[in-house]
Short mmCIF file of N, CA, C and O in Angstrom, two decimals:
data_model
loop_
_atom_site.label_atom_id
_atom_site.label_comp_id
_atom_site.label_asym_id
_atom_site.label_seq_id
_atom_site.Cartn_x
_atom_site.Cartn_y
_atom_site.Cartn_z
N MET A 1 0.79 -0.76 0.04
CA MET A 1 0.11 0.31 -0.57
C MET A 1 1.27 1.58 0.01
O MET A 1 1.70 0.89 0.82
N ALA A 2 0.23 2.18 -1.01
CA ALA A 2 1.37 3.33 -0.78
C ALA A 2 0.71 4.56 0.34
O ALA A 2 -0.46 4.22 1.00
N ARG A 3 1.42 5.60 -0.16
CA ARG A 3 1.08 6.49 1.16
C ARG A 3 1.22 7.82 0.12
O ARG A 3 1.96 7.80 -0.27
N THR A 4 0.14 8.82 1.11
CA THR A 4 0.68 9.40 0.30
C THR A 4 0.38 11.23 1.28
O THR A 4 -0.14 10.82 2.60
N GLU A 5 0.70 12.31 1.33
CA GLU A 5 0.65 13.50 2.13
C GLU A 5 0.16 14.61 1.69
O GLU A 5 0.75 15.16 0.66
N GLY A 6 -0.34 15.42 2.56
CA GLY A 6 -0.72 17.06 1.87
C GLY A 6 -1.34 17.67 3.03
O GLY A 6 -1.84 17.51 4.20
N ASN A 7 -1.75 18.55 2.58
CA ASN A 7 -2.71 19.60 3.59
C ASN A 7 -3.84 19.53 3.64
O ASN A 7 -4.53 19.50 2.37
N LEU A 8 -4.53 19.17 4.62
CA LEU A 8 -6.43 18.81 4.48
C LEU A 8 -7.24 20.45 4.12
O LEU A 8 -6.89 21.19 4.79
N VAL A 9 -7.85 19.92 2.60
CA VAL A 9 -8.57 21.67 2.47
C VAL A 9 -9.98 20.50 2.30
O VAL A 9 -9.87 20.07 1.50
N ARG A 10 -10.76 21.77 1.95
CA ARG A 10 -12.30 21.54 0.72
C ARG A 10 -12.10 21.47 -0.31
O ARG A 10 -11.14 21.67 -0.96
N GLN A 11 -12.96 20.57 -0.60
CA GLN A 11 -12.87 20.18 -2.20
C GLN A 11 -13.80 19.35 -2.83
O GLN A 11 -14.67 19.06 -2.03
N ALA A 12 -14.27 19.78 -4.07
CA ALA A 12 -15.70 20.05 -4.18
C ALA A 12 -16.61 18.42 -4.46
O ALA A 12 -17.52 18.34 -3.75
N GLN A 13 -15.76 17.66 -5.10
CA GLN A 13 -15.94 16.09 -5.18
C GLN A 13 -16.38 15.40 -3.83
O GLN A 13 -17.05 14.84 -3.65
N SER A 14 -15.28 15.69 -3.22
CA SER A 14 -14.96 14.72 -2.00
C SER A 14 -15.16 15.35 -0.45
O SER A 14 -15.23 14.92 0.20
N GLY A 15 -15.84 16.68 -0.80
CA GLY A 15 -15.58 17.60 0.68
C GLY A 15 -13.98 18.18 1.37
O GLY A 15 -14.15 18.95 1.74
N ALA A 16 -13.37 16.45 1.64
CA ALA A 16 -12.22 17.21 2.18
C ALA A 16 -11.26 17.03 1.34
O ALA A 16 -11.25 15.44 1.06
N GLY A 17 -9.71 17.27 0.87
CA GLY A 17 -9.06 16.78 -0.44
C GLY A 17 -7.95 16.66 0.49
O GLY A 17 -7.55 17.53 1.60
N LEU A 18 -6.86 16.66 -0.39
CA LEU A 18 -5.31 17.19 0.16
C LEU A 18 -4.45 17.71 -1.09
O LEU A 18 -4.73 17.52 -2.23
N ARG A 19 -4.31 19.36 -0.19
CA ARG A 19 -3.45 19.95 -1.53
C ARG A 19 -1.59 19.60 -0.96
O ARG A 19 -1.45 19.49 0.15
N ASP A 20 -1.00 18.64 -2.34
CA ASP A 20 0.08 18.26 -2.43
C ASP A 20 1.10 19.73 -1.96
O ASP A 20 0.96 20.79 -2.17
N ASN A 21 2.72 19.20 -2.05
CA ASN A 21 3.80 19.84 -1.90
C ASN A 21 3.58 20.63 -3.04
O ASN A 21 4.65 21.74 -3.40
N GLU A 22 2.65 20.47 -4.91
CA GLU A 22 3.28 21.37 -5.50
C GLU A 22 2.08 22.24 -5.72
O GLU A 22 1.64 22.96 -6.75
N GLY A 23 1.07 22.19 -4.83
CA GLY A 23 -0.24 23.00 -5.05
C GLY A 23 -1.62 22.39 -5.43
O GLY A 23 -2.39 22.92 -5.45
N ALA A 24 -1.27 21.37 -6.23
CA ALA A 24 -2.45 20.59 -6.26
C ALA A 24 -3.28 20.03 -5.59
O ALA A 24 -2.50 19.33 -4.67
N VAL A 25 -4.64 19.92 -5.38
CA VAL A 25 -5.79 19.51 -5.09
C VAL A 25 -6.34 18.52 -5.60
O VAL A 25 -6.40 18.21 -6.18
N TRP A 26 -5.87 17.07 -4.66
CA TRP A 26 -6.40 16.14 -5.14
C TRP A 26 -8.18 15.63 -4.48
O TRP A 26 -7.80 15.77 -3.67
N GLN A 27 -8.55 15.02 -5.10
CA GLN A 27 -9.84 14.47 -4.87
C GLN A 27 -9.81 13.14 -3.62
O GLN A 27 -8.61 12.63 -4.75
N VAL A 28 -10.25 12.69 -2.72
CA VAL A 28 -10.29 11.71 -1.93
C VAL A 28 -11.17 10.78 -1.71
O VAL A 28 -12.59 10.76 -1.18
N ILE A 29 -11.18 9.71 -2.07
CA ILE A 29 -12.44 8.76 -2.51
C ILE A 29 -11.76 8.17 -0.91
O ILE A 29 -10.92 7.17 -0.26
N TRP A 30 -12.64 8.91 0.42
CA TRP A 30 -12.31 8.16 1.82
C TRP A 30 -13.18 6.97 2.16
O TRP A 30 -13.63 6.68 1.28
N PRO A 31 -12.40 6.59 3.18
CA PRO A 31 -13.07 4.99 3.38
C PRO A 31 -14.84 5.18 4.43
O PRO A 31 -14.55 5.90 4.36
N THR A 32 -14.89 4.17 3.81
CA THR A 32 -16.83 4.42 4.04
C THR A 32 -16.95 5.01 5.48
O THR A 32 -17.85 5.50 5.65
N ASP A 33 -16.12 4.46 6.53
CA ASP A 33 -16.85 4.92 7.90
C ASP A 33 -16.26 6.30 8.19
O ASP A 33 -16.22 7.05 8.87
N TYR A 34 -15.30 7.06 7.38
CA TYR A 34 -14.99 8.25 7.90
C TYR A 34 -15.90 9.43 6.83
O TYR A 34 -16.45 9.29 6.01
N THR A 35 -16.21 10.73 7.73
CA THR A 35 -16.99 11.47 7.16
C THR A 35 -16.38 13.01 7.74
O THR A 35 -15.26 13.22 7.94
N ALA A 36 -16.65 13.57 6.59
CA ALA A 36 -16.30 15.44 7.13
C ALA A 36 -16.95 16.21 7.57
O ALA A 36 -18.59 16.00 6.81
N ARG A 37 -16.99 17.48 8.00
CA ARG A 37 -18.08 17.90 8.41
C ARG A 37 -17.22 19.46 8.66
O ARG A 37 -16.21 19.78 8.69
N ASP A 38 -18.07 20.58 8.67
CA ASP A 38 -18.15 21.80 9.02
C ASP A 38 -18.05 22.58 10.27
O ASP A 38 -19.47 21.76 10.99
N ASP A 39 -17.33 22.85 11.18
CA ASP A 39 -17.28 22.98 12.36
C ASP A 39 -16.93 24.31 13.05
O ASP A 39 -15.62 24.55 13.12
N GLY A 40 -18.33 24.83 12.92
CA GLY A 40 -17.71 26.46 13.43
C GLY A 40 -16.87 27.23 12.53
O GLY A 40 -15.57 27.90 12.50
N GLY A 41 -17.08 26.39 10.89
CA GLY A 41 -16.50 27.53 9.53
C GLY A 41 -15.19 26.51 9.45
O GLY A 41 -14.35 27.36 8.25
N ARG A 42 -14.44 25.94 10.54
CA ARG A 42 -13.35 24.87 9.31
C ARG A 42 -14.00 23.52 9.71
O ARG A 42 -14.57 22.77 10.27
N LEU A 43 -13.07 23.13 8.36
CA LEU A 43 -13.68 21.34 8.43
C LEU A 43 -12.55 20.45 9.17
O LEU A 43 -12.01 20.98 9.55
N VAL A 44 -13.88 19.01 9.20
CA VAL A 44 -12.80 18.40 9.75
C VAL A 44 -13.29 17.01 9.48
O VAL A 44 -14.09 17.00 8.97
N VAL A 45 -12.49 16.33 9.61
CA VAL A 45 -12.86 14.79 9.07
C VAL A 45 -12.70 13.85 10.52
O VAL A 45 -11.97 13.98 11.66
N LEU A 46 -13.84 12.89 10.63
CA LEU A 46 -13.82 12.37 11.21
C LEU A 46 -13.78 10.55 11.35
O LEU A 46 -14.37 10.36 9.97
N ASP A 47 -13.64 9.93 12.42
CA ASP A 47 -13.40 8.71 12.16
C ASP A 47 -14.48 7.82 12.53
O ASP A 47 -15.75 8.07 12.63
N GLY A 48 -14.35 6.80 12.18
CA GLY A 48 -15.82 5.64 12.28
C GLY A 48 -16.39 6.13 13.53
O GLY A 48 -17.89 5.46 14.22
N ALA A 49 -15.78 5.99 14.60
CA ALA A 49 -15.96 6.52 15.78
C ALA A 49 -16.84 7.43 16.10
O ALA A 49 -17.58 7.82 17.05
N GLY A 50 -16.61 9.14 15.30
CA GLY A 50 -16.98 10.09 15.34
C GLY A 50 -15.72 10.76 15.72
O GLY A 50 -16.99 11.65 16.25
N THR A 51 -14.57 10.25 15.69
CA THR A 51 -13.51 11.07 17.06
C THR A 51 -13.15 12.11 15.91
O THR A 51 -12.80 11.67 14.81
N VAL A 52 -12.96 13.27 16.35
CA VAL A 52 -11.96 14.31 15.15
C VAL A 52 -10.55 13.58 15.15
O VAL A 52 -10.36 13.55 16.15
N ILE A 53 -10.24 13.50 13.68
CA ILE A 53 -9.22 12.95 13.52
C ILE A 53 -7.95 13.79 12.83
O ILE A 53 -7.18 14.17 12.73
N ALA A 54 -8.58 14.82 12.53
CA ALA A 54 -7.92 16.02 11.37
C ALA A 54 -8.78 17.76 11.12
O ALA A 54 -10.30 17.21 11.19
N HIS A 55 -8.16 18.74 11.16
CA HIS A 55 -8.47 19.92 11.17
C HIS A 55 -7.94 20.05 9.58
O HIS A 55 -6.94 20.30 9.38
N GLU A 56 -8.87 21.32 8.81
CA GLU A 56 -8.79 22.09 7.37
C GLU A 56 -7.15 22.80 8.00
O GLU A 56 -7.25 23.40 9.44
N GLY A 57 -6.18 22.51 7.53
CA GLY A 57 -4.94 22.91 7.66
C GLY A 57 -3.99 21.97 7.62
O GLY A 57 -3.03 22.32 7.90
N ASP A 58 -4.56 21.23 8.79
CA ASP A 58 -3.59 19.81 8.97
C ASP A 58 -2.63 19.22 8.04
O ASP A 58 -3.76 18.98 6.84
N ARG A 59 -1.50 18.48 7.79
CA ARG A 59 -0.70 17.81 7.26
C ARG A 59 -0.69 16.65 7.64
O ARG A 59 -0.79 16.38 9.04
N VAL A 60 -1.63 15.68 6.68
CA VAL A 60 -2.08 14.45 7.11
C VAL A 60 -0.90 13.40 6.19
O VAL A 60 -0.93 13.89 4.97
N GLU A 61 -1.35 12.49 6.22
CA GLU A 61 -0.75 11.32 5.85
C GLU A 61 -2.01 9.89 6.01
O GLU A 61 -2.30 9.63 6.72
N ILE A 62 -2.28 9.71 4.36
CA ILE A 62 -3.58 9.02 4.07
C ILE A 62 -2.65 8.01 3.39
O ILE A 62 -2.02 7.89 2.60
N GLY A 63 -2.76 6.82 3.72
CA GLY A 63 -2.69 5.19 2.51
C GLY A 63 -3.63 4.94 1.81
O GLY A 63 -4.56 5.41 1.59
N GLY A 64 -3.27 4.80 0.60
CA GLY A 64 -3.96 4.19 0.01
C GLY A 64 -3.60 3.75 -1.25
O GLY A 64 -2.12 3.73 -1.89
N GLN A 65 -4.26 4.34 -2.67
CA GLN A 65 -3.46 4.51 -4.20
C GLN A 65 -3.87 5.66 -5.17
O GLN A 65 -5.26 5.95 -5.06
N ASP A 66 -2.89 6.09 -5.88
CA ASP A 66 -3.59 7.14 -7.09
C ASP A 66 -4.44 6.18 -7.72
O ASP A 66 -3.76 5.65 -8.90
N VAL A 67 -5.33 6.88 -8.41
CA VAL A 67 -6.80 5.91 -9.16
C VAL A 67 -6.56 6.53 -10.25
O VAL A 67 -7.64 6.40 -11.20
N GLY A 68 -5.63 7.83 -10.48
CA GLY A 68 -5.86 8.87 -11.68
C GLY A 68 -6.68 9.65 -11.65
O GLY A 68 -7.66 9.42 -10.58
N GLY A 69 -6.43 10.88 -12.53
CA GLY A 69 -7.57 11.74 -12.41
C GLY A 69 -7.06 12.91 -11.14
O GLY A 69 -8.38 13.47 -11.04
N GLY A 70 -6.57 12.70 -10.73
CA GLY A 70 -6.13 14.05 -9.26
C GLY A 70 -6.80 13.10 -8.46
O GLY A 70 -7.49 13.78 -7.55
N THR A 71 -6.80 11.41 -8.23
CA THR A 71 -7.89 10.96 -7.04
C THR A 71 -7.05 9.85 -6.28
O THR A 71 -6.34 9.28 -7.00
N TRP A 72 -7.10 10.45 -5.21
CA TRP A 72 -6.78 9.39 -4.15
C TRP A 72 -7.83 8.42 -3.47
O TRP A 72 -8.81 8.54 -2.94
N LEU A 73 -7.35 7.21 -3.60
CA LEU A 73 -8.07 6.16 -2.93
C LEU A 73 -7.68 5.93 -1.67
O LEU A 73 -6.54 4.83 -1.88
N GLY A 74 -8.47 6.29 -0.82
CA GLY A 74 -7.50 5.94 0.53
C GLY A 74 -8.48 5.00 1.02
O GLY A 74 -9.12 4.51 1.56
N CYS A 75 -6.88 4.44 1.75
CA CYS A 75 -7.39 3.63 2.60
C CYS A 75 -5.80 3.06 3.72
O CYS A 75 -5.20 3.56 3.49
N GLY A 76 -6.20 1.85 5.12
CA GLY A 76 -5.27 1.83 5.65
C GLY A 76 -4.75 3.31 6.63
O GLY A 76 -4.28 3.36 7.48
N GLY A 77 -6.33 3.81 6.78
CA GLY A 77 -6.39 5.27 7.95
C GLY A 77 -5.66 6.64 7.54
O GLY A 77 -4.76 6.51 6.61
N MET A 78 -5.40 7.29 8.78
CA MET A 78 -5.17 8.79 8.30
C MET A 78 -4.45 9.31 9.16
O MET A 78 -5.11 8.71 10.42
N LYS A 79 -3.36 9.92 9.35
CA LYS A 79 -2.33 10.28 10.76
C LYS A 79 -2.30 11.72 10.27
O LYS A 79 -1.76 11.93 9.15
N VAL A 80 -2.49 12.57 11.88
CA VAL A 80 -1.93 13.73 11.19
C VAL A 80 -0.38 13.92 11.46
O VAL A 80 0.01 13.32 12.16
N MET A 81 0.53 14.72 10.63
CA MET A 81 1.95 14.86 10.84
C MET A 81 2.50 16.01 11.67
O MET A 81 1.43 16.77 11.54
N THR A 82 3.05 16.05 13.08
CA THR A 82 3.52 16.65 13.33
C THR A 82 4.46 17.56 12.64
O THR A 82 5.22 17.40 11.69
N PRO A 83 4.79 19.19 12.42
CA PRO A 83 5.30 20.05 12.21
C PRO A 83 6.05 19.89 11.93
O PRO A 83 7.05 19.21 13.31
#
């Protein structure tokens, strides 16, 4: 399984996407149990238990694979990277 990292941003198709180091925004197909919502004007991503695991602007790493067309198929979890 591959991994990618970027900054969590709003993205039209998937709600929450990733901005990579070159500035491109990737659509993320999130695992089924992940959700995103607005929390006081800031996007958050929640895991299957409803726990907030990342906030808009956080640098995150997501397991999965590039499926083409600027889309990342997420699987294997996500973690916030320390600055």
